[in-house]
Amino acid sequence: MGKRTIVPFGPQHPALPEPIHLDLVLEDEVVVEAIPSIGYIHRGLEKLVEKKDFQEFVYVAERICGLCSFMHGMGYCMAVEKAMNIVIPGRASFLRTIWAECARIQSHLSWLGLLADAIGFESLFMHSWRLRELILDVLDMTTGGRVIFSVCKVGGVRKDIDAEKMKKVLEILDRIEEGLRTLAVVFTQDQSVIHRMTGLGTLSRDTASALGAVGPMARASGIADDVRTDGYAAYSHVKFNIHTETTGDCMGRAKVRLNEIFESISIVRQCAKIIPEGPFDTKITGNPQSEAFVRLEQPRGEVIYYVKGNGTKFLDRFRARTPTFANLPSLLEMLRNCELADVPVLIVTIDPCISCTER
């Protein structure tokens, strides 16, 4: 055994999009162990549920994370609605699904750009984020926000998408799909990208299953697991495929996310065709008096929400189990025996969201 050195990596680092902190145990340039340090940006958001009434807390839940903001608000609302036995209007379910898939598109495009930046492919980074601007325009046009949307509420949604705006949404999605085809060719066929990502951070199916990997991390290792198949919101009314790869490496995770963007575009188109007319929210009476547990498929994977009411307007408990937290054990496994130069790429490859994880 050679001489070992402990190198602190993060939370501030020029190659990291998130403030993750790892202590890397090195032998020469090889990582033999990675020790995570959780809690650097803990904000105590879950405690605020005792001081903000259950309607106001939607805005707090959204602020768990920027990239995942819509689905955090949606998941919290679904949990409270389940606790109160509220059935939201059909149009609200479809609107939530449309916005959720638009949020998935922008999140995956953000990740593709950050991955390109991590491997030093700056023009590919710019192209990915140029496409992301288009889907942010869709979200801005339909919700009024580009990061925090504030359209989910307990009982439905706060805004509608009329026929004229829906037509513009579909037109922009056509442009995104056209640009994405070019982007996919570069990610999957450019020799510099292939050389940098193929075989890096390989996670076998058995290991991914044993470590509880979720989302594209699990699907890139051959695990066809997607919570959307449970049929929440409007997913029971549309057809979509679960995209998997068997390589379990960085390239496999990139391919899964690329394919999922195409699938999200398809889901939005289907929803736009069959969205029912009618109200998009329902009047709420009373307060939550029981507990509820719901699961959603965020861009990064399965997220779990738990709420507990006591009959007053303030909840006793709110809890979120985020996909990054579930994927951290897989990250530590991938970092073992890798080169120090590969650490930033492997961290980015799980699409980390530390603000979600630490709250």
Short mmCIF file of C-alpha atoms in Angstrom, two decimals:
data_model
loop_
_atom_site.label_atom_id
_atom_site.label_comp_id
_atom_site.label_asym_id
_atom_site.label_seq_id
_atom_site.Cartn_x
_atom_site.Cartn_y
_atom_site.Cartn_z
CA MET A 1 0.00 0.00 0.00
CA GLY A 2 1.37 3.39 -1.03
CA LYS A 3 1.29 6.60 0.93
CA ARG A 4 -2.25 7.89 1.44
CA THR A 5 -3.32 11.52 1.28
CA ILE A 6 -6.67 13.02 2.25
CA VAL A 7 -7.77 15.80 -0.11
CA PRO A 8 -10.88 17.88 0.67
CA PHE A 9 -13.00 18.24 -2.48
CA GLY A 10 -15.62 21.01 -2.38
CA PRO A 11 -17.93 22.50 -1.28
CA GLN A 12 -16.53 25.34 -3.43
CA HIS A 13 -14.75 23.96 -6.47
CA PRO A 14 -14.52 25.34 -10.04
CA ALA A 15 -15.67 22.00 -11.53
CA LEU A 16 -18.70 21.51 -9.29
CA PRO A 17 -22.22 22.84 -10.00
CA GLU A 18 -23.30 21.95 -6.45
CA PRO A 19 -21.72 22.53 -3.01
CA ILE A 20 -21.00 18.88 -2.26
CA HIS A 21 -18.17 18.16 0.17
CA LEU A 22 -16.10 14.99 -0.04
CA ASP A 23 -12.90 13.95 1.69
CA LEU A 24 -10.98 11.94 -0.91
CA VAL A 25 -8.48 9.38 0.33
CA LEU A 26 -5.82 9.09 -2.37
CA GLU A 27 -3.00 6.73 -3.18
CA ASP A 28 -1.02 8.73 -5.73
CA GLU A 29 -3.76 9.81 -8.20
CA VAL A 30 -6.21 7.01 -7.37
CA VAL A 31 -9.21 7.50 -5.05
CA VAL A 32 -9.38 4.59 -2.62
CA GLU A 33 -12.22 6.02 -0.55
CA ALA A 34 -14.61 8.99 -0.62
CA ILE A 35 -16.13 10.24 2.65
CA PRO A 36 -19.13 12.59 2.25
CA SER A 37 -19.88 15.48 4.58
CA ILE A 38 -23.59 16.32 4.61
CA GLY A 39 -25.17 19.50 5.95
CA TYR A 40 -23.12 22.35 4.52
CA ILE A 41 -26.20 24.23 3.24
CA HIS A 42 -28.88 22.92 5.59
CA ARG A 43 -31.69 25.50 5.79
CA GLY A 44 -34.22 23.87 8.08
CA LEU A 45 -37.07 24.10 5.58
CA GLU A 46 -38.94 21.10 6.98
CA LYS A 47 -39.22 22.80 10.37
CA LEU A 48 -41.03 25.75 8.78
CA VAL A 49 -44.10 23.57 8.27
CA GLU A 50 -44.91 24.28 11.92
CA LYS A 51 -45.00 28.05 11.28
CA LYS A 52 -46.46 28.34 7.78
CA ASP A 53 -50.02 27.12 7.22
CA PHE A 54 -50.44 24.22 4.84
CA GLN A 55 -51.45 26.49 1.92
CA GLU A 56 -48.55 28.90 2.41
CA PHE A 57 -46.05 26.06 2.75
CA VAL A 58 -46.41 25.27 -0.97
CA TYR A 59 -44.10 28.24 -1.60
CA VAL A 60 -41.55 26.89 0.88
CA ALA A 61 -41.65 23.39 -0.61
CA GLU A 62 -40.98 24.87 -4.06
CA ARG A 63 -37.86 26.51 -2.73
CA ILE A 64 -36.24 23.25 -1.67
CA CYS A 65 -34.56 23.42 -5.07
CA GLY A 66 -34.59 25.60 -8.18
CA LEU A 67 -34.33 22.97 -10.91
CA CYS A 68 -36.86 20.70 -9.17
CA SER A 69 -39.10 23.50 -7.88
CA PHE A 70 -42.29 22.59 -9.72
CA MET A 71 -42.25 18.93 -8.71
CA HIS A 72 -41.47 19.77 -5.10
CA GLY A 73 -44.57 21.96 -4.99
CA MET A 74 -46.59 19.36 -6.86
CA GLY A 75 -45.47 16.51 -4.59
CA TYR A 76 -46.26 18.46 -1.44
CA CYS A 77 -49.73 19.37 -2.77
CA MET A 78 -50.42 15.75 -3.72
CA ALA A 79 -49.49 14.61 -0.20
CA VAL A 80 -51.77 17.16 1.46
CA GLU A 81 -54.58 16.36 -0.98
CA LYS A 82 -54.24 12.67 -0.14
CA ALA A 83 -54.35 13.46 3.58
CA MET A 84 -57.53 15.52 3.07
CA ASN A 85 -59.17 13.12 0.56
CA ILE A 86 -59.28 15.85 -2.10
CA VAL A 87 -59.79 14.89 -5.74
CA ILE A 88 -58.54 17.63 -8.04
CA PRO A 89 -60.20 18.42 -11.41
CA GLY A 90 -59.01 16.46 -14.45
CA ARG A 91 -57.74 19.58 -16.20
CA ALA A 92 -55.52 20.37 -13.21
CA SER A 93 -53.97 16.89 -13.38
CA PHE A 94 -53.13 17.38 -17.05
CA LEU A 95 -51.70 20.86 -16.46
CA ARG A 96 -49.52 19.52 -13.66
CA THR A 97 -48.28 16.76 -15.96
CA ILE A 98 -47.45 19.22 -18.75
CA TRP A 99 -45.49 21.47 -16.40
CA ALA A 100 -43.78 18.51 -14.75
CA GLU A 101 -42.52 17.24 -18.11
CA CYS A 102 -41.40 20.72 -19.17
CA ALA A 103 -39.48 20.90 -15.88
CA ARG A 104 -37.93 17.49 -16.66
CA ILE A 105 -36.81 18.74 -20.08
CA GLN A 106 -35.12 21.85 -18.66
CA SER A 107 -33.47 19.84 -15.88
CA HIS A 108 -32.05 17.22 -18.26
CA LEU A 109 -30.82 19.90 -20.68
CA SER A 110 -29.18 21.66 -17.74
CA TRP A 111 -27.48 18.39 -16.77
CA LEU A 112 -26.28 17.71 -20.32
CA GLY A 113 -24.70 21.16 -20.42
CA LEU A 114 -22.99 20.70 -17.05
CA LEU A 115 -21.67 17.31 -18.16
CA ALA A 116 -20.25 18.87 -21.32
CA ASP A 117 -18.63 21.57 -19.18
CA ALA A 118 -17.14 18.92 -16.86
CA ILE A 119 -15.41 17.18 -19.78
CA GLY A 120 -14.22 20.51 -21.22
CA PHE A 121 -16.56 20.65 -24.22
CA GLU A 122 -17.62 24.30 -23.90
CA SER A 123 -19.42 24.64 -27.25
CA LEU A 124 -21.55 21.59 -26.39
CA PHE A 125 -22.33 23.21 -23.04
CA MET A 126 -23.50 26.38 -24.77
CA HIS A 127 -25.62 24.44 -27.28
CA SER A 128 -27.32 22.46 -24.48
CA TRP A 129 -28.15 25.58 -22.51
CA ARG A 130 -29.29 27.43 -25.64
CA LEU A 131 -31.94 24.74 -26.06
CA ARG A 132 -32.77 24.98 -22.36
CA GLU A 133 -33.60 28.66 -22.81
CA LEU A 134 -36.43 27.64 -25.14
CA ILE A 135 -38.14 25.42 -22.57
CA LEU A 136 -37.62 28.12 -19.93
CA ASP A 137 -39.48 30.45 -22.30
CA VAL A 138 -42.35 27.94 -22.31
CA LEU A 139 -42.43 27.86 -18.52
CA ASP A 140 -42.21 31.65 -18.31
CA MET A 141 -45.04 32.08 -20.82
CA THR A 142 -47.37 29.62 -19.09
CA THR A 143 -46.56 30.16 -15.40
CA GLY A 144 -44.94 33.57 -15.18
CA GLY A 145 -41.66 32.23 -13.76
CA ARG A 146 -38.43 30.74 -15.02
CA VAL A 147 -37.16 29.17 -11.80
CA ILE A 148 -39.92 29.28 -9.17
CA PHE A 149 -43.33 28.91 -10.81
CA SER A 150 -45.86 29.06 -7.93
CA VAL A 151 -48.70 27.58 -10.00
CA CYS A 152 -49.39 24.50 -7.87
CA LYS A 153 -51.81 24.81 -5.00
CA VAL A 154 -53.61 22.38 -2.72
CA GLY A 155 -56.69 21.54 -4.76
CA GLY A 156 -55.27 22.07 -8.26
CA VAL A 157 -53.33 24.82 -10.02
CA ARG A 158 -53.49 28.63 -10.04
CA LYS A 159 -53.32 29.21 -13.81
CA ASP A 160 -54.66 27.70 -17.00
CA ILE A 161 -53.05 27.30 -20.42
CA ASP A 162 -55.44 28.51 -23.12
CA ALA A 163 -55.54 27.14 -26.67
CA GLU A 164 -53.38 29.93 -28.11
CA LYS A 165 -50.61 29.42 -25.57
CA MET A 166 -50.82 25.65 -25.94
CA LYS A 167 -50.22 26.04 -29.68
CA LYS A 168 -47.12 28.14 -28.97
CA VAL A 169 -45.91 25.52 -26.47
CA LEU A 170 -46.11 22.82 -29.12
CA GLU A 171 -44.32 25.00 -31.67
CA ILE A 172 -41.43 25.61 -29.28
CA LEU A 173 -41.26 21.89 -28.46
CA ASP A 174 -40.85 21.21 -32.18
CA ARG A 175 -37.83 23.53 -32.24
CA ILE A 176 -36.39 21.89 -29.13
CA GLU A 177 -36.81 18.43 -30.64
CA GLU A 178 -35.04 19.48 -33.84
CA GLY A 179 -32.10 20.94 -31.90
CA LEU A 180 -32.00 17.95 -29.58
CA ARG A 181 -31.45 15.56 -32.50
CA THR A 182 -28.27 17.44 -33.39
CA LEU A 183 -27.25 17.51 -29.73
CA ALA A 184 -27.78 13.76 -29.39
CA VAL A 185 -25.51 13.04 -32.36
CA VAL A 186 -22.65 14.93 -30.70
CA PHE A 187 -23.16 13.29 -27.32
CA THR A 188 -23.33 9.77 -28.73
CA GLN A 189 -20.99 9.90 -31.76
CA ASP A 190 -18.29 12.49 -31.09
CA GLN A 191 -15.06 10.61 -30.43
CA SER A 192 -13.84 12.97 -27.70
CA VAL A 193 -17.11 12.51 -25.76
CA ILE A 194 -17.08 8.75 -26.30
CA HIS A 195 -13.46 8.48 -25.14
CA ARG A 196 -14.11 10.60 -22.03
CA MET A 197 -17.32 8.90 -20.83
CA THR A 198 -17.43 5.31 -22.08
CA GLY A 199 -16.52 2.85 -19.33
CA LEU A 200 -16.24 5.60 -16.71
CA GLY A 201 -18.09 5.14 -13.42
CA THR A 202 -19.55 1.76 -14.32
CA LEU A 203 -22.30 0.66 -11.96
CA SER A 204 -23.58 -2.87 -12.46
CA ARG A 205 -27.28 -3.71 -12.25
CA ASP A 206 -26.80 -5.73 -9.07
CA THR A 207 -24.77 -2.99 -7.40
CA ALA A 208 -27.24 -0.28 -8.42
CA SER A 209 -30.10 -2.37 -7.01
CA ALA A 210 -28.26 -3.17 -3.77
CA LEU A 211 -27.36 0.50 -3.20
CA GLY A 212 -30.88 1.75 -3.94
CA ALA A 213 -30.05 3.83 -7.01
CA VAL A 214 -33.01 5.69 -8.52
CA GLY A 215 -33.88 7.55 -11.70
CA PRO A 216 -31.53 7.69 -14.69
CA MET A 217 -28.77 6.30 -12.46
CA ALA A 218 -30.72 3.06 -12.04
CA ARG A 219 -32.10 2.99 -15.57
CA ALA A 220 -28.62 3.34 -17.09
CA SER A 221 -27.72 0.13 -15.23
CA GLY A 222 -30.66 -1.75 -16.70
CA ILE A 223 -33.27 -1.23 -13.94
CA ALA A 224 -36.58 -0.29 -15.61
CA ASP A 225 -38.04 1.59 -12.64
CA ASP A 226 -40.08 4.78 -13.12
CA VAL A 227 -42.72 5.99 -10.63
CA ARG A 228 -44.73 7.60 -13.45
CA THR A 229 -45.95 4.11 -14.33
CA ASP A 230 -48.05 4.26 -11.12
CA GLY A 231 -50.34 6.61 -13.05
CA TYR A 232 -50.40 9.65 -10.75
CA ALA A 233 -51.52 13.01 -12.18
CA ALA A 234 -52.39 12.37 -15.87
CA TYR A 235 -49.78 9.69 -16.57
CA SER A 236 -52.42 6.96 -16.71
CA HIS A 237 -53.88 8.71 -19.78
CA VAL A 238 -50.70 8.87 -21.88
CA LYS A 239 -48.29 6.34 -23.34
CA PHE A 240 -44.56 6.53 -22.69
CA ASN A 241 -41.55 4.24 -22.65
CA ILE A 242 -39.07 3.66 -19.85
CA HIS A 243 -35.64 4.08 -21.42
CA THR A 244 -32.81 1.95 -20.07
CA GLU A 245 -29.20 1.17 -20.94
CA THR A 246 -27.10 -1.78 -19.82
CA THR A 247 -23.61 -0.23 -19.77
CA GLY A 248 -24.08 1.49 -16.39
CA ASP A 249 -21.42 4.11 -17.25
CA CYS A 250 -21.43 7.86 -17.84
CA MET A 251 -22.30 7.37 -21.50
CA GLY A 252 -25.26 5.19 -20.55
CA ARG A 253 -26.57 7.84 -18.17
CA ALA A 254 -26.26 10.50 -20.89
CA LYS A 255 -28.19 8.34 -23.37
CA VAL A 256 -30.97 7.68 -20.86
CA ARG A 257 -31.44 11.38 -20.19
CA LEU A 258 -31.35 12.26 -23.90
CA ASN A 259 -34.05 9.68 -24.64
CA GLU A 260 -36.12 10.88 -21.70
CA ILE A 261 -36.21 14.41 -23.15
CA PHE A 262 -37.73 13.06 -26.37
CA GLU A 263 -40.19 11.06 -24.27
CA SER A 264 -41.17 14.14 -22.24
CA ILE A 265 -41.87 16.06 -25.46
CA SER A 266 -44.13 13.20 -26.55
CA ILE A 267 -45.99 13.23 -23.22
CA VAL A 268 -46.66 16.99 -23.44
CA ARG A 269 -47.98 16.58 -26.98
CA GLN A 270 -50.31 13.80 -25.89
CA CYS A 271 -51.58 15.82 -22.93
CA ALA A 272 -52.20 18.86 -25.17
CA LYS A 273 -54.41 16.74 -27.44
CA ILE A 274 -56.62 15.16 -24.78
CA ILE A 275 -56.64 17.69 -21.93
CA PRO A 276 -60.26 17.99 -20.71
CA GLU A 277 -62.14 21.26 -20.43
CA GLY A 278 -63.43 22.48 -17.10
CA PRO A 279 -62.15 24.02 -13.85
CA PHE A 280 -58.51 23.76 -12.85
CA ASP A 281 -58.89 24.00 -9.09
CA THR A 282 -61.35 23.06 -6.36
CA LYS A 283 -62.41 24.84 -3.18
CA ILE A 284 -60.70 23.60 -0.03
CA THR A 285 -62.53 23.35 3.29
CA GLY A 286 -61.13 22.17 6.59
CA ASN A 287 -57.59 21.27 7.59
CA PRO A 288 -55.45 18.13 7.24
CA GLN A 289 -56.16 15.68 10.08
CA SER A 290 -54.24 12.58 9.00
CA GLU A 291 -50.94 11.57 7.47
CA ALA A 292 -50.12 10.75 3.85
CA PHE A 293 -47.23 9.47 1.77
CA VAL A 294 -46.76 9.96 -2.01
CA ARG A 295 -44.09 9.16 -4.60
CA LEU A 296 -43.15 11.12 -7.72
CA GLU A 297 -40.59 10.73 -10.48
CA GLN A 298 -38.40 13.82 -10.47
CA PRO A 299 -35.78 14.33 -13.23
CA ARG A 300 -33.21 12.77 -10.89
CA GLY A 301 -35.41 9.87 -9.81
CA GLU A 302 -37.96 8.84 -7.21
CA VAL A 303 -38.83 11.41 -4.57
CA ILE A 304 -40.98 10.70 -1.51
CA TYR A 305 -43.15 13.17 0.39
CA TYR A 306 -44.71 12.64 3.81
CA VAL A 307 -47.06 15.00 5.63
CA LYS A 308 -48.82 14.69 8.97
CA GLY A 309 -51.75 16.91 9.96
CA ASN A 310 -53.31 17.56 13.34
CA GLY A 311 -56.60 19.21 12.40
CA THR A 312 -55.19 22.74 12.48
CA LYS A 313 -53.91 24.82 9.57
CA PHE A 314 -50.32 23.99 10.61
CA LEU A 315 -48.94 20.55 9.83
CA ASP A 316 -47.06 18.56 12.45
CA ARG A 317 -44.56 17.14 10.00
CA PHE A 318 -43.29 17.41 6.46
CA ARG A 319 -40.57 15.16 5.11
CA ALA A 320 -38.99 14.77 1.67
CA ARG A 321 -36.67 11.95 0.65
CA THR A 322 -34.89 13.20 -2.46
CA PRO A 323 -33.24 11.20 -5.27
CA THR A 324 -29.78 12.68 -4.78
CA PHE A 325 -29.76 11.36 -1.22
CA ALA A 326 -30.68 7.92 -2.57
CA ASN A 327 -27.94 8.09 -5.22
CA LEU A 328 -25.08 9.16 -2.92
CA PRO A 329 -24.13 5.55 -2.01
CA SER A 330 -23.83 4.76 -5.71
CA LEU A 331 -21.63 7.83 -6.19
CA LEU A 332 -19.27 6.72 -3.42
CA GLU A 333 -19.06 3.29 -5.03
CA MET A 334 -18.22 4.80 -8.42
CA LEU A 335 -15.55 7.04 -6.93
CA ARG A 336 -13.71 4.09 -5.42
CA ASN A 337 -10.57 3.29 -7.51
CA CYS A 338 -11.20 6.10 -10.01
CA GLU A 339 -8.61 8.68 -11.09
CA LEU A 340 -8.64 12.02 -9.27
CA ALA A 341 -9.21 13.78 -12.61
CA ASP A 342 -12.45 11.81 -13.08
CA VAL A 343 -14.02 12.89 -9.78
CA PRO A 344 -15.81 16.03 -11.12
CA VAL A 345 -17.30 14.07 -14.04
CA LEU A 346 -18.52 11.28 -11.77
CA ILE A 347 -20.10 13.73 -9.34
CA VAL A 348 -21.91 15.50 -12.18
CA THR A 349 -23.04 12.18 -13.65
CA ILE A 350 -25.48 11.52 -10.77
CA ASP A 351 -27.03 14.97 -11.45
CA PRO A 352 -26.50 16.05 -7.83
CA CYS A 353 -28.88 18.44 -6.11
CA ILE A 354 -27.41 19.20 -2.71
CA SER A 355 -30.02 21.85 -1.87
CA CYS A 356 -32.68 19.11 -2.28
CA THR A 357 -30.65 16.68 -0.20
CA GLU A 358 -29.89 18.95 2.74
CA ARG A 359 -32.93 21.30 2.69
#
